[in-house]
Amino acid sequence: MEKLLNICKIIQAYNVGSPLNIEEVVQVSHQVEADIEDRTPRLRFLSEINLKGEFMNTLQQLTNHKQEANYFIPTIDTIIQQSYMKPLAMWCPLLNESLMSYFIHQFKLESHLSLLFDYFLFGSSTFVTGLKETFFKSHISLEHDTSWPPKFYHLNTAFKDLLLEEEQDLISFSIRKTTRSSPWLNPNSVTALDFLQLNYHASYPLNILITPNIIEKYNRIFTFSLQVFRTSTITKRMYEPLKNGVWHRTSIRDTICLYRFRLDQFMTAVQGYIHDTAIQTTWFRFIQHVKDMPLTDDYAVIMEPYAFREYHEHVLDCILYKCFSKKSQTTIMEVLYAVMHDIIIFGVVLDDYAVTDSVGEEKLLMKCRLIFEQFEKHTKIFVRVLRVLEEKGSGRLSNILNTTTSNVFKDLYAKHERNSGVDVFVRDLLVRLNLNGFL
C-alpha cells in the first residue's frame, strides 16, 4: 500500500506540471508487483494434508495467525476493504484528476473558456465595439429598414468581421426562428435584438464539459448583456445631435440634455453593475479556481469531468441570478425592462425629430417630458423592489442558493465567496444607483 501511495504521488506531481521520471515509475511498479506476490497467503492443497495427523495443526495455524502470518486467511470484509476499497479510493480521484489535467493542458480548456468569456460575456472590447458599429451607424436608435428583424445574409458579412479568422471554426452567429409571437418583431422594444445568438462548436471530448445546455445559459447572459449594452449606447448617442443641432430656443435643448443626462446616469449604474459585479467578479473567481485546480484541496471535488461540468453550470447560474434573469426573478426584470423601454422610446423621439421652428421644439420638449416623467416613476419602482429584496435577504446570493441548490457547490460558495463582498449583489446595485442620485 505504501508503494502504491508513492505511485499516486508521482502521478499527482506530474498533473501539476512536474517532469515525469519514467525509470522511477517502472521501478516502483515492479516493487509493488513483487510485494504483492511475496505477501500473497499460500496454503497447501487439501489432498496434501494428513487429515488425521496434520488437520488439527493446520487449523490451529489458521486461527493463530499472529504466530503464522503466512498461513492466515483474512475475512471477506478484510479482503474487500484492503484489496478493493482502499485502492479504488486512491485510484479513482487520481484518475479523475489526471483526466481533468489532460483537459486543461492538452485540450487547452482555459483558452476555450476565455473565448466564451470574450464573446458571450462581452469580455472583449474589440467585439463590443464591432457590435456597436454593426447596429448603430447614423441613428440614435437601431439601424433598420422597413422589415425587422433583418435578414441574416444582410448581417452575415458584418458578423464575420467581428470574429477572428482562427476563431470562426469555434464561434458563429445565428438567427433564432421568427414567429408571429417572437418578442423581437418591434425594433423599438427592449428585446429587439433577442433574435441574435452565438454558437460554440465544441468537439469531442470538450463537449463533455461544454454542453448545449451550458451554451444555452451563455446565450441567456449574452442576450441580456446585449439589451443593456444597446440601451446604454442609446443614451450616449443622444449627446452629439443635442449638442450640435440647430436650436431656436437653447433652454429647450438644455432641458432635454438634462433629461438625457439622467437616463445616462441610470444606465451607467446598471451597466457597471452587470459588467463588474454580475459577470467579471464571478467569472474571474471561476477562472482562478480552474488555474488552481490541481493545487487546491477545497476544489478537489471539481477535478472530475462531470463534476466540473456541473460546477461550470453553477457559475453561470450565479451570473444569471445576479442579472435577474432566472424565472423566479421575472417581476424584477419586468420593472427593469419598463425603465429601459422609456430610454429607448426617448431615443426614438429624438431620432424622428426634424428641425422646424420653436413650436416644433415645444412639441418635442412635451414628448420628452412625458417620457422622462414615466422614466422617473419606473426607476422609483425599481429601487423600491431592490430595497425589498435587500430587506428580505433575497439580495444575498448565498440565501438564494440555500433555497434553490442542493449540491456541494453551494457549500463551496458559502466557504469562499460569501464573506468576500460579492455575495450582497443587490446592495452593490443600490450603492451604484445611490451614487448616481436615484435613492
PDB file of N, CA and C in Angstrom, residues 48-92:
ATOM      1  N   GLU A  48      -2.844 -32.756   0.105  1.00  0.00           N
ATOM      2  CA  GLU A  48      -1.514 -32.953   0.651  1.00  0.00           C
ATOM      3  C   GLU A  48      -1.514 -32.970   2.171  1.00  0.00           C
ATOM      4  N   ILE A  49      -2.631 -32.693   2.772  1.00  0.00           N
ATOM      5  CA  ILE A  49      -2.699 -32.601   4.228  1.00  0.00           C
ATOM      6  C   ILE A  49      -3.207 -33.921   4.793  1.00  0.00           C
ATOM      7  N   ASN A  50      -2.523 -34.425   5.813  1.00  0.00           N
ATOM      8  CA  ASN A  50      -2.953 -35.619   6.533  1.00  0.00           C
ATOM      9  C   ASN A  50      -4.038 -35.202   7.506  1.00  0.00           C
ATOM     10  N   LEU A  51      -5.299 -35.506   7.127  1.00  0.00           N
ATOM     11  CA  LEU A  51      -6.413 -35.051   7.948  1.00  0.00           C
ATOM     12  C   LEU A  51      -6.353 -35.614   9.366  1.00  0.00           C
ATOM     13  N   LYS A  52      -5.803 -36.800   9.475  1.00  0.00           N
ATOM     14  CA  LYS A  52      -5.768 -37.404  10.806  1.00  0.00           C
ATOM     15  C   LYS A  52      -4.702 -36.748  11.664  1.00  0.00           C
ATOM     16  N   GLY A  53      -3.535 -36.537  11.063  1.00  0.00           N
ATOM     17  CA  GLY A  53      -2.444 -36.052  11.891  1.00  0.00           C
ATOM     18  C   GLY A  53      -2.245 -34.543  11.841  1.00  0.00           C
ATOM     19  N   GLU A  54      -2.336 -34.001  10.655  1.00  0.00           N
ATOM     20  CA  GLU A  54      -1.977 -32.600  10.500  1.00  0.00           C
ATOM     21  C   GLU A  54      -3.173 -31.660  10.443  1.00  0.00           C
ATOM     22  N   PHE A  55      -4.384 -32.195  10.372  1.00  0.00           N
ATOM     23  CA  PHE A  55      -5.549 -31.322  10.207  1.00  0.00           C
ATOM     24  C   PHE A  55      -5.695 -30.337  11.357  1.00  0.00           C
ATOM     25  N   MET A  56      -5.579 -30.874  12.595  1.00  0.00           N
ATOM     26  CA  MET A  56      -5.733 -30.001  13.750  1.00  0.00           C
ATOM     27  C   MET A  56      -4.602 -28.983  13.826  1.00  0.00           C
ATOM     28  N   ASN A  57      -3.376 -29.427  13.457  1.00  0.00           N
ATOM     29  CA  ASN A  57      -2.254 -28.481  13.457  1.00  0.00           C
ATOM     30  C   ASN A  57      -2.478 -27.356  12.444  1.00  0.00           C
ATOM     31  N   THR A  58      -2.999 -27.716  11.263  1.00  0.00           N
ATOM     32  CA  THR A  58      -3.269 -26.712  10.242  1.00  0.00           C
ATOM     33  C   THR A  58      -4.356 -25.738  10.691  1.00  0.00           C
ATOM     34  N   LEU A  59      -5.394 -26.274  11.313  1.00  0.00           N
ATOM     35  CA  LEU A  59      -6.484 -25.430  11.812  1.00  0.00           C
ATOM     36  C   LEU A  59      -5.975 -24.441  12.855  1.00  0.00           C
ATOM     37  N   GLN A  60      -5.115 -24.927  13.724  1.00  0.00           N
ATOM     38  CA  GLN A  60      -4.535 -24.043  14.740  1.00  0.00           C
ATOM     39  C   GLN A  60      -3.669 -22.960  14.089  1.00  0.00           C
ATOM     40  N   GLN A  61      -2.944 -23.319  13.044  1.00  0.00           N
ATOM     41  CA  GLN A  61      -2.121 -22.328  12.347  1.00  0.00           C
ATOM     42  C   GLN A  61      -2.993 -21.245  11.699  1.00  0.00           C
ATOM     43  N   LEU A  62      -4.152 -21.651  11.179  1.00  0.00           N
ATOM     44  CA  LEU A  62      -5.045 -20.685  10.549  1.00  0.00           C
ATOM     45  C   LEU A  62      -5.648 -19.723  11.558  1.00  0.00           C
ATOM     46  N   THR A  63      -6.003 -20.237  12.726  1.00  0.00           N
ATOM     47  CA  THR A  63      -6.628 -19.391  13.750  1.00  0.00           C
ATOM     48  C   THR A  63      -5.612 -18.575  14.525  1.00  0.00           C
ATOM     49  N   ASN A  64      -4.431 -19.141  14.737  1.00  0.00           N
ATOM     50  CA  ASN A  64      -3.392 -18.448  15.486  1.00  0.00           C
ATOM     51  C   ASN A  64      -2.489 -17.684  14.513  1.00  0.00           C
ATOM     52  N   HIS A  65      -3.062 -16.670  13.822  1.00  0.00           N
ATOM     53  CA  HIS A  65      -2.369 -16.020  12.717  1.00  0.00           C
ATOM     54  C   HIS A  65      -1.224 -15.137  13.171  1.00  0.00           C
ATOM     55  N   LYS A  66      -1.203 -14.746  14.430  1.00  0.00           N
ATOM     56  CA  LYS A  66      -0.117 -13.892  14.898  1.00  0.00           C
ATOM     57  C   LYS A  66       1.226 -14.626  14.842  1.00  0.00           C
ATOM     58  N   GLN A  67       1.174 -15.941  15.113  1.00  0.00           N
ATOM     59  CA  GLN A  67       2.420 -16.712  15.088  1.00  0.00           C
ATOM     60  C   GLN A  67       2.767 -17.154  13.664  1.00  0.00           C
ATOM     61  N   GLU A  68       1.749 -17.421  12.847  1.00  0.00           N
ATOM     62  CA  GLU A  68       1.984 -17.926  11.497  1.00  0.00           C
ATOM     63  C   GLU A  68       1.225 -17.041  10.503  1.00  0.00           C
ATOM     64  N   ALA A  69       1.726 -15.858  10.268  1.00  0.00           N
ATOM     65  CA  ALA A  69       1.018 -14.885   9.428  1.00  0.00           C
ATOM     66  C   ALA A  69       0.882 -15.361   7.991  1.00  0.00           C
ATOM     67  N   ASN A  70       1.882 -16.131   7.510  1.00  0.00           N
ATOM     68  CA  ASN A  70       1.843 -16.552   6.114  1.00  0.00           C
ATOM     69  C   ASN A  70       0.684 -17.486   5.809  1.00  0.00           C
ATOM     70  N   TYR A  71       0.141 -18.113   6.849  1.00  0.00           N
ATOM     71  CA  TYR A  71      -0.943 -19.067   6.640  1.00  0.00           C
ATOM     72  C   TYR A  71      -2.288 -18.493   7.082  1.00  0.00           C
ATOM     73  N   PHE A  72      -2.339 -17.152   7.336  1.00  0.00           N
ATOM     74  CA  PHE A  72      -3.592 -16.542   7.783  1.00  0.00           C
ATOM     75  C   PHE A  72      -4.460 -16.186   6.581  1.00  0.00           C
ATOM     76  N   ILE A  73      -5.707 -16.605   6.577  1.00  0.00           N
ATOM     77  CA  ILE A  73      -6.675 -16.246   5.549  1.00  0.00           C
ATOM     78  C   ILE A  73      -7.600 -15.178   6.126  1.00  0.00           C
ATOM     79  N   PRO A  74      -7.544 -13.935   5.612  1.00  0.00           N
ATOM     80  CA  PRO A  74      -8.385 -12.871   6.165  1.00  0.00           C
ATOM     81  C   PRO A  74      -9.857 -13.085   5.837  1.00  0.00           C
ATOM     82  N   THR A  75     -10.716 -12.392   6.563  1.00  0.00           N
ATOM     83  CA  THR A  75     -12.158 -12.481   6.310  1.00  0.00           C
ATOM     84  C   THR A  75     -12.484 -11.794   4.987  1.00  0.00           C
ATOM     85  N   ILE A  76     -13.685 -12.060   4.460  1.00  0.00           N
ATOM     86  CA  ILE A  76     -14.108 -11.460   3.192  1.00  0.00           C
ATOM     87  C   ILE A  76     -14.153  -9.935   3.306  1.00  0.00           C
ATOM     88  N   ASP A  77     -14.655  -9.440   4.455  1.00  0.00           N
ATOM     89  CA  ASP A  77     -14.710  -7.991   4.646  1.00  0.00           C
ATOM     90  C   ASP A  77     -13.322  -7.364   4.593  1.00  0.00           C
ATOM     91  N   THR A  78     -12.364  -8.035   5.192  1.00  0.00           N
ATOM     92  CA  THR A  78     -10.995  -7.516   5.177  1.00  0.00           C
ATOM     93  C   THR A  78     -10.423  -7.528   3.770  1.00  0.00           C
ATOM     94  N   ILE A  79     -10.669  -8.616   3.032  1.00  0.00           N
ATOM     95  CA  ILE A  79     -10.188  -8.711   1.645  1.00  0.00           C
ATOM     96  C   ILE A  79     -10.781  -7.596   0.795  1.00  0.00           C
ATOM     97  N   ILE A  80     -12.089  -7.374   0.918  1.00  0.00           N
ATOM     98  CA  ILE A  80     -12.759  -6.324   0.128  1.00  0.00           C
ATOM     99  C   ILE A  80     -12.193  -4.954   0.472  1.00  0.00           C
ATOM    100  N   GLN A  81     -12.027  -4.731   1.783  1.00  0.00           N
ATOM    101  CA  GLN A  81     -11.551  -3.413   2.215  1.00  0.00           C
ATOM    102  C   GLN A  81     -10.125  -3.139   1.753  1.00  0.00           C
ATOM    103  N   GLN A  82      -9.242  -4.130   1.945  1.00  0.00           N
ATOM    104  CA  GLN A  82      -7.832  -3.929   1.649  1.00  0.00           C
ATOM    105  C   GLN A  82      -7.503  -4.063   0.169  1.00  0.00           C
ATOM    106  N   SER A  83      -8.195  -4.985  -0.514  1.00  0.00           N
ATOM    107  CA  SER A  83      -7.835  -5.282  -1.898  1.00  0.00           C
ATOM    108  C   SER A  83      -8.625  -4.480  -2.925  1.00  0.00           C
ATOM    109  N   TYR A  84      -9.806  -3.965  -2.531  1.00  0.00           N
ATOM    110  CA  TYR A  84     -10.638  -3.256  -3.489  1.00  0.00           C
ATOM    111  C   TYR A  84     -10.927  -1.813  -3.076  1.00  0.00           C
ATOM    112  N   MET A  85     -11.472  -1.653  -1.875  1.00  0.00           N
ATOM    113  CA  MET A  85     -11.951  -0.332  -1.479  1.00  0.00           C
ATOM    114  C   MET A  85     -10.824   0.684  -1.328  1.00  0.00           C
ATOM    115  N   LYS A  86      -9.747   0.317  -0.622  1.00  0.00           N
ATOM    116  CA  LYS A  86      -8.652   1.257  -0.427  1.00  0.00           C
ATOM    117  C   LYS A  86      -7.945   1.622  -1.727  1.00  0.00           C
ATOM    118  N   PRO A  87      -7.610   0.639  -2.584  1.00  0.00           N
ATOM    119  CA  PRO A  87      -7.008   1.023  -3.866  1.00  0.00           C
ATOM    120  C   PRO A  87      -7.928   1.883  -4.729  1.00  0.00           C
ATOM    121  N   LEU A  88      -9.238   1.541  -4.729  1.00  0.00           N
ATOM    122  CA  LEU A  88     -10.177   2.346  -5.509  1.00  0.00           C
ATOM    123  C   LEU A  88     -10.267   3.761  -4.970  1.00  0.00           C
ATOM    124  N   ALA A  89     -10.260   3.884  -3.630  1.00  0.00           N
ATOM    125  CA  ALA A  89     -10.329   5.212  -3.013  1.00  0.00           C
ATOM    126  C   ALA A  89      -9.125   6.067  -3.390  1.00  0.00           C
ATOM    127  N   MET A  90      -7.995   5.429  -3.651  1.00  0.00           N
ATOM    128  CA  MET A  90      -6.814   6.174  -4.070  1.00  0.00           C
ATOM    129  C   MET A  90      -6.790   6.420  -5.573  1.00  0.00           C
ATOM    130  N   TRP A  91      -7.186   5.411  -6.343  1.00  0.00           N
ATOM    131  CA  TRP A  91      -7.022   5.493  -7.788  1.00  0.00           C
ATOM    132  C   TRP A  91      -8.105   6.317  -8.476  1.00  0.00           C
ATOM    133  N   CYS A  92      -9.347   6.244  -8.011  1.00  0.00           N
ATOM    134  CA  CYS A  92     -10.438   6.970  -8.690  1.00  0.00           C
ATOM    135  C   CYS A  92     -10.226   8.479  -8.687  1.00  0.00           C
TER     136      CYS A  92
END
